[in-house]
PDB file of C-alpha atoms and ligand atoms in Angstrom:
ATOM      1  CA  UNK N 810     141.443  91.334 109.319  1.00  0.00           C
ATOM      2  CA  UNK N 811     142.138  92.946 105.968  1.00  0.00           C
ATOM      3  CA  UNK N 812     138.878  91.533 104.591  1.00  0.00           C
ATOM      4  CA  UNK N 813     136.815  93.124 107.334  1.00  0.00           C
ATOM      5  CA  UNK N 814     138.537  96.485 106.930  1.00  0.00           C
ATOM      6  CA  UNK N 815     137.704  96.451 103.234  1.00  0.00           C
ATOM      7  CA  UNK N 816     134.059  95.628 103.868  1.00  0.00           C
ATOM      8  CA  UNK N 817     133.848  98.323 106.517  1.00  0.00           C
ATOM      9  CA  UNK N 818     135.263 100.794 104.014  1.00  0.00           C
ATOM     10  CA  UNK N 819     132.669  99.719 101.432  1.00  0.00           C
ATOM     11  CA  UNK N 820     129.913 100.401 103.982  1.00  0.00           C
ATOM     12  CA  UNK N 821     131.440 103.822 104.748  1.00  0.00           C
ATOM     13  CA  UNK N 822     131.549 104.686 101.035  1.00  0.00           C
ATOM     14  CA  UNK N 823     127.900 103.705 100.647  1.00  0.00           C
ATOM     15  CA  UNK N 824     126.963 105.773 103.713  1.00  0.00           C
ATOM     16  CA  UNK N 825     128.866 108.754 102.375  1.00  0.00           C
ATOM     17  CA  UNK N 826     127.138 108.620  99.015  1.00  0.00           C
ATOM     18  CA  UNK N 827     123.609 108.023 100.362  1.00  0.00           C
ATOM     19  CA  UNK N 828     123.957 110.562 103.185  1.00  0.00           C
ATOM     20  CA  UNK N 829     124.940 113.229 100.643  1.00  0.00           C
ATOM     21  CA  UNK N 830     121.586 112.650  98.967  1.00  0.00           C
ATOM     22  CA  UNK N 831     119.864 113.272 102.318  1.00  0.00           C
ATOM     23  CA  UNK N 832     118.592 109.689 102.503  1.00  0.00           C
ATOM     24  CA  UNK N 833     120.001 108.926 105.985  1.00  0.00           C
ATOM     25  CA  UNK N 834     118.651 111.754 108.157  1.00  0.00           C
ATOM     26  CA  UNK N 835     118.946 111.937 111.938  1.00  0.00           C
ATOM     27  CA  UNK N 836     121.110 108.765 112.249  1.00  0.00           C
ATOM     28  CA  UNK N 837     118.353 106.815 110.464  1.00  0.00           C
ATOM     29  CA  UNK N 838     118.977 103.958 108.072  1.00  0.00           C
ATOM     30  CA  UNK N 839     121.324 100.999 108.119  1.00  0.00           C
ATOM     31  CA  UNK N 840     123.635  99.589 105.474  1.00  0.00           C
ATOM     32  CA  UNK N 841     125.398  96.257 105.180  1.00  0.00           C
ATOM     33  CA  UNK N 842     127.773  94.340 102.936  1.00  0.00           C
ATOM     34  CA  UNK N 843     128.183  90.560 103.094  1.00  0.00           C
ATOM     35  CA  UNK N 844     131.589  89.237 104.084  1.00  0.00           C
ATOM     36  CA  UNK N 845     130.906  85.495 103.792  1.00  0.00           C
ATOM     37  CA  UNK N 846     128.013  83.254 102.871  1.00  0.00           C
ATOM     38  CA  UNK N 847     128.675  80.130 104.850  1.00  0.00           C
ATOM     39  CA  UNK N 848     128.743  80.918 107.707  1.00  0.00           C
ATOM     40  CA  UNK N 849     126.844  84.135 107.100  1.00  0.00           C
ATOM     41  CA  UNK N 850     128.871  87.163 108.196  1.00  0.00           C
ATOM     42  CA  UNK N 851     128.213  90.739 107.214  1.00  0.00           C
ATOM     43  CA  UNK N 852     129.489  94.229 108.005  1.00  0.00           C
ATOM     44  CA  UNK N 853     126.730  96.577 109.170  1.00  0.00           C
ATOM     45  CA  UNK N 854     126.436 100.125 110.506  1.00  0.00           C
ATOM     46  CA  UNK N 855     126.294 100.368 114.279  1.00  0.00           C
ATOM     47  CA  UNK N 856     123.215 101.550 116.137  1.00  0.00           C
ATOM     48  CA  UNK N 857     122.834 105.331 116.367  1.00  0.00           C
ATOM     49  CA  UNK N 858     125.774 106.286 114.128  1.00  0.00           C
ATOM     50  CA  UNK N 859     125.646 109.539 112.180  1.00  0.00           C
ATOM     51  CA  UNK N 860     125.860 108.267 108.601  1.00  0.00           C
ATOM     52  CA  UNK N 861     127.073 111.648 107.417  1.00  0.00           C
ATOM     53  CA  UNK N 862     130.372 111.092 109.239  1.00  0.00           C
ATOM     54  CA  UNK N 863     130.683 107.304 109.364  1.00  0.00           C
ATOM     55  CA  UNK N 864     134.074 105.772 110.160  1.00  0.00           C
ATOM     56  CA  UNK N 865     135.193 102.150 109.889  1.00  0.00           C
ATOM     57  CA  UNK N 866     134.843 101.859 113.684  1.00  0.00           C
ATOM     58  CA  UNK N 867     131.108 102.481 113.199  1.00  0.00           C
ATOM     59  CA  UNK N 868     130.862  99.328 111.076  1.00  0.00           C
ATOM     60  CA  UNK N 869     130.426  96.041 112.943  1.00  0.00           C
ATOM     61  CA  UNK N 870     130.836  92.455 111.834  1.00  0.00           C
ATOM     62  CA  UNK N 871     127.890  90.221 112.806  1.00  0.00           C
ATOM     63  CA  UNK N 872     126.736  86.660 112.156  1.00  0.00           C
ATOM     64  CA  UNK N 873     123.347  85.163 111.315  1.00  0.00           C
ATOM     65  CA  UNK N 874     122.329  85.337 115.009  1.00  0.00           C
ATOM     66  CA  UNK N 875     123.231  89.058 115.115  1.00  0.00           C
ATOM     67  CA  UNK N 876     126.197  88.178 117.331  1.00  0.00           C
ATOM     68  CA  UNK N 877     128.969  90.755 117.181  1.00  0.00           C
ATOM     69  CA  UNK N 878     132.319  89.386 115.994  1.00  0.00           C
ATOM     70  CA  UNK N 879     135.503  90.899 117.379  1.00  0.00           C
ATOM     71  CA  UNK N 880     136.125  93.596 119.943  1.00  0.00           C
ATOM     72  CA  UNK N 881     133.831  96.616 119.978  1.00  0.00           C
ATOM     73  CA  UNK N 882     131.757  98.480 122.517  1.00  0.00           C
ATOM     74  CA  UNK N 883     129.156  99.308 119.888  1.00  0.00           C
ATOM     75  CA  UNK N 884     125.962  97.448 119.119  1.00  0.00           C
ATOM     76  CA  UNK N 885     124.838  96.656 115.593  1.00  0.00           C
ATOM     77  CA  UNK N 886     121.832  98.439 114.128  1.00  0.00           C
ATOM     78  CA  UNK N 887     118.555  97.504 115.819  1.00  0.00           C
ATOM     79  CA  UNK N 888     117.228  96.451 112.399  1.00  0.00           C
ATOM     80  CA  UNK N 889     120.017  93.917 111.802  1.00  0.00           C
ATOM     81  CA  UNK N 890     117.403  91.139 111.936  1.00  0.00           C
ATOM     82  CA  UNK N 891     115.857  92.410 108.683  1.00  0.00           C
ATOM     83  CA  UNK N 892     119.253  92.203 106.970  1.00  0.00           C
ATOM     84  CA  UNK N 893     119.677  88.627 108.227  1.00  0.00           C
ATOM     85  CA  UNK N 894     116.297  87.627 106.781  1.00  0.00           C
ATOM     86  CA  UNK N 895     117.151  89.128 103.363  1.00  0.00           C
ATOM     87  CA  UNK N 896     120.631  87.554 103.228  1.00  0.00           C
ATOM     88  CA  UNK N 897     119.119  84.190 104.106  1.00  0.00           C
ATOM     89  CA  UNK N 898     116.316  84.471 101.566  1.00  0.00           C
ATOM     90  CA  UNK N 899     118.294  85.752  98.563  1.00  0.00           C
ATOM     91  CA  UNK N 900     121.983  85.051  99.308  1.00  0.00           C
ATOM     92  CA  UNK N 901     122.501  88.672  98.202  1.00  0.00           C
ATOM     93  CA  UNK N 902     125.718  90.653  98.687  1.00  0.00           C
ATOM     94  CA  UNK N 903     124.411  93.894 100.194  1.00  0.00           C
ATOM     95  CA  UNK N 904     121.314  95.290 101.927  1.00  0.00           C
ATOM     96  CA  UNK N 905     120.546  99.016 102.086  1.00  0.00           C
ATOM     97  CA  UNK N 906     117.860 100.650 104.213  1.00  0.00           C
ATOM     98  CA  UNK N 907     117.103 104.373 103.945  1.00  0.00           C
ATOM     99  CA  UNK N 908     114.389 106.741 105.117  1.00  0.00           C
ATOM    100  CA  UNK N 909     113.375 109.287 102.463  1.00  0.00           C
ATOM    101  CA  UNK N 910     110.495 111.674 102.053  1.00  0.00           C
ATOM    102  CA  UNK N 911     109.367 110.086  98.786  1.00  0.00           C
ATOM    103  CA  UNK N 912     109.507 106.450  99.893  1.00  0.00           C
ATOM    104  CA  UNK N 913     107.588 107.442 103.043  1.00  0.00           C
ATOM    105  CA  UNK N 914     104.882 109.266 101.079  1.00  0.00           C
ATOM    106  CA  UNK N 915     104.447 106.388  98.636  1.00  0.00           C
ATOM    107  CA  UNK N 916     104.329 103.836 101.475  1.00  0.00           C
ATOM    108  CA  UNK N 917     101.519 105.732 103.166  1.00  0.00           C
ATOM    109  CA  UNK N 918      99.512 106.509 100.015  1.00  0.00           C
ATOM    110  CA  UNK N 919      99.460 102.885  98.812  1.00  0.00           C
ATOM    111  CA  UNK N 920      99.587 100.982 102.093  1.00  0.00           C
ATOM    112  CA  UNK N 921      95.952  99.833 101.898  1.00  0.00           C
ATOM    113  CA  UNK N 922      96.611  98.534  98.365  1.00  0.00           C
ATOM    114  CA  UNK N 923      99.564  96.507  99.674  1.00  0.00           C
ATOM    115  CA  UNK N 924     101.974  97.672  96.970  1.00  0.00           C
ATOM    116  CA  UNK N 925     102.775 100.544  94.643  1.00  0.00           C
ATOM    117  CA  UNK N 926     102.769  99.898  90.913  1.00  0.00           C
ATOM    118  CA  UNK N 927     105.569 101.465  88.896  1.00  0.00           C
ATOM    119  CA  UNK N 928     105.125 101.283  85.129  1.00  0.00           C
ATOM    120  CA  UNK N 929     105.844 102.872  81.774  1.00  0.00           C
ATOM    121  CA  UNK N 930     109.272 104.215  82.604  1.00  0.00           C
ATOM    122  CA  UNK N 931     112.770 103.820  81.169  1.00  0.00           C
ATOM    123  CA  UNK N 932     114.330 103.463  84.618  1.00  0.00           C
ATOM    124  CA  UNK N 933     112.593 100.109  85.166  1.00  0.00           C
ATOM    125  CA  UNK N 934     115.546  98.785  83.145  1.00  0.00           C
ATOM    126  CA  UNK N 935     117.822  99.739  86.056  1.00  0.00           C
ATOM    127  CA  UNK N 936     115.689  97.333  88.116  1.00  0.00           C
ATOM    128  CA  UNK N 937     116.391  94.606  85.516  1.00  0.00           C
ATOM    129  CA  UNK N 938     112.986  94.864  83.826  1.00  0.00           C
ATOM    130  CA  UNK N 939     113.697  95.227  80.117  1.00  0.00           C
ATOM    131  CA  UNK N 940     110.492  93.730  78.727  1.00  0.00           C
ATOM    132  CA  UNK N 941     108.044  95.773  76.630  1.00  0.00           C
ATOM    133  CA  UNK N 942     105.358  97.357  78.798  1.00  0.00           C
ATOM    134  CA  UNK N 943     107.286  96.482  81.963  1.00  0.00           C
ATOM    135  CA  UNK N 944     105.756  97.186  85.357  1.00  0.00           C
ATOM    136  CA  UNK N 945     106.523  96.190  88.913  1.00  0.00           C
ATOM    137  CA  UNK N 946     104.632  96.106  92.187  1.00  0.00           C
ATOM    138  CA  UNK N 947     106.767  97.191  95.157  1.00  0.00           C
ATOM    139  CA  UNK N 948     105.333  95.560  98.313  1.00  0.00           C
ATOM    140  CA  UNK N 949     104.491  97.675 101.378  1.00  0.00           C
ATOM    141  CA  UNK N 950     104.458  96.187 104.886  1.00  0.00           C
ATOM    142  CA  UNK N 951     103.319  97.632 108.199  1.00  0.00           C
ATOM    143  CA  UNK N 952     105.915  99.376 110.348  1.00  0.00           C
ATOM    144  CA  UNK N 953     105.984  96.783 113.133  1.00  0.00           C
ATOM    145  CA  UNK N 954     107.859  98.070 116.137  1.00  0.00           C
ATOM    146  CA  UNK N 955     108.695  94.521 117.130  1.00  0.00           C
ATOM    147  CA  UNK N 956     111.730  94.052 114.901  1.00  0.00           C
ATOM    148  CA  UNK N 957     111.405  90.252 114.733  1.00  0.00           C
ATOM    149  CA  UNK N 958     107.931  90.821 113.347  1.00  0.00           C
ATOM    150  CA  UNK N 959     109.211  93.483 110.939  1.00  0.00           C
ATOM    151  CA  UNK N 960     111.904  91.074 109.754  1.00  0.00           C
ATOM    152  CA  UNK N 961     109.352  88.335 109.128  1.00  0.00           C
ATOM    153  CA  UNK N 962     107.017  90.736 107.277  1.00  0.00           C
ATOM    154  CA  UNK N 963     109.788  92.035 104.995  1.00  0.00           C
ATOM    155  CA  UNK N 964     111.006  88.497 104.337  1.00  0.00           C
ATOM    156  CA  UNK N 965     107.491  87.302 103.458  1.00  0.00           C
ATOM    157  CA  UNK N 966     106.781  90.254 101.138  1.00  0.00           C
ATOM    158  CA  UNK N 967     110.145  90.186  99.336  1.00  0.00           C
ATOM    159  CA  UNK N 968     110.222  88.615  95.867  1.00  0.00           C
ATOM    160  CA  UNK N 969     113.209  87.887  93.623  1.00  0.00           C
ATOM    161  CA  UNK N 970     112.055  90.027  90.684  1.00  0.00           C
ATOM    162  CA  UNK N 971     111.538  93.282  92.663  1.00  0.00           C
ATOM    163  CA  UNK N 972     114.607  93.999  94.845  1.00  0.00           C
ATOM    164  CA  UNK N 973     112.895  96.201  97.423  1.00  0.00           C
ATOM    165  CA  UNK N 974     110.227  96.279 100.148  1.00  0.00           C
ATOM    166  CA  UNK N 975     108.666  99.461 101.551  1.00  0.00           C
ATOM    167  CA  UNK N 976     107.839  99.826 105.247  1.00  0.00           C
ATOM    168  CA  UNK N 977     104.898 102.164 105.920  1.00  0.00           C
ATOM    169  CA  UNK N 978     105.990 105.647 107.011  1.00  0.00           C
ATOM    170  CA  UNK N 979     109.434 104.316 107.709  1.00  0.00           C
ATOM    171  CA  UNK N 980     111.610 103.572 104.683  1.00  0.00           C
ATOM    172  CA  UNK N 981     112.713 100.977 102.150  1.00  0.00           C
ATOM    173  CA  UNK N 982     114.902  97.854 102.225  1.00  0.00           C
ATOM    174  CA  UNK N 983     116.758  97.169  98.999  1.00  0.00           C
ATOM    175  CA  UNK N 984     119.144  94.305  98.239  1.00  0.00           C
ATOM    176  CA  UNK N 985     121.502  93.368  95.423  1.00  0.00           C
ATOM    177  CA  UNK N 986     124.151  90.821  94.503  1.00  0.00           C
ATOM    178  CA  UNK N 987     126.816  93.503  95.081  1.00  0.00           C
ATOM    179  CA  UNK N 988     126.872  96.894  96.875  1.00  0.00           C
ATOM    180  CA  UNK N 989     126.926  98.560  93.440  1.00  0.00           C
ATOM    181  CA  UNK N 990     123.811  96.672  92.312  1.00  0.00           C
ATOM    182  CA  UNK N 991     121.955  97.452  95.539  1.00  0.00           C
ATOM    183  CA  UNK N 992     122.837 101.153  95.191  1.00  0.00           C
ATOM    184  CA  UNK N 993     121.685 101.201  91.567  1.00  0.00           C
ATOM    185  CA  UNK N 994     118.360  99.610  92.542  1.00  0.00           C
ATOM    186  CA  UNK N 995     117.907 102.055  95.409  1.00  0.00           C
ATOM    187  CA  UNK N 996     118.560 105.058  93.173  1.00  0.00           C
ATOM    188  CA  UNK N 997     116.117 103.721  90.581  1.00  0.00           C
ATOM    189  CA  UNK N 998     113.404 103.153  93.213  1.00  0.00           C
ATOM    190  CA  UNK N 999     113.823 106.622  94.682  1.00  0.00           C
ATOM    191  CA  UNK N1000     113.729 108.305  91.259  1.00  0.00           C
ATOM    192  CA  UNK N1001     110.603 106.356  90.327  1.00  0.00           C
ATOM    193  CA  UNK N1002     108.839 107.161  93.630  1.00  0.00           C
ATOM    194  CA  UNK N1003     109.535 110.864  93.170  1.00  0.00           C
ATOM    195  CA  UNK N1004     108.448 110.758  89.529  1.00  0.00           C
ATOM    196  CA  UNK N1005     105.269 108.866  90.400  1.00  0.00           C
ATOM    197  CA  UNK N1006     104.281 111.308  93.158  1.00  0.00           C
ATOM    198  CA  UNK N1007     105.012 114.409  91.101  1.00  0.00           C
ATOM    199  CA  UNK N1008     103.167 113.067  88.070  1.00  0.00           C
ATOM    200  CA  UNK N1009     100.186 112.287  90.303  1.00  0.00           C
ATOM    201  CA  UNK N1010     100.281 115.815  91.658  1.00  0.00           C
ATOM    202  CA  UNK N1011     100.475 117.447  88.215  1.00  0.00           C
ATOM    203  CA  UNK N1012      97.679 115.242  86.885  1.00  0.00           C
ATOM    204  CA  UNK N1013      95.425 116.212  89.789  1.00  0.00           C
ATOM    205  CA  UNK N1014      95.698 119.854  88.666  1.00  0.00           C
ATOM    206  CA  UNK N1015      94.790 119.249  85.032  1.00  0.00           C
TER     207      UNK N1015
HETATM  208 ZN1  LIG B2097     114.695 102.278 109.640  1.00  0.00          ZN
END
């Protein structure tokens, strides 16, 4: 019991921090922290919860089949399937999904290209790319309304060296070995998307 309470609190702390940035508008987004690997169990935000005022009761324990563990009248986030796919693919410790203006704009602008290239920036180090001349390609998938299909698309596009996948005009899924790592990656992605878009805008006026 104590374990689950702690994981629920970790999810609440993540929600608090990300909601303050305005990254979880209108009950959007879903956040999870892994509780155990084998069998897979993770704590995830419930469907429809206001992330700006999340309580531990809004965090639900689910298994790999999205089955709710324990007593609750709530349902897990509708996008829980995407979290399952990422936990199974990477054995990561946390998955964060947010809807922001900048990740939406980037996902639409570069959708036809299939990915957005981020290069020549110090903050790539926060995404574990320390090499000289580092660049990454962040994959972009279609916003399938069938969530099984969305889960499969995110899983297929996800690679170990870039810890995020964009969904067109929807948001981003980011994962990390710990909640802290996932949050660091997410903040780096969002900074780089904003920087990229603003640089593009300034350059178009030169
Ligand atoms: Zn979403």
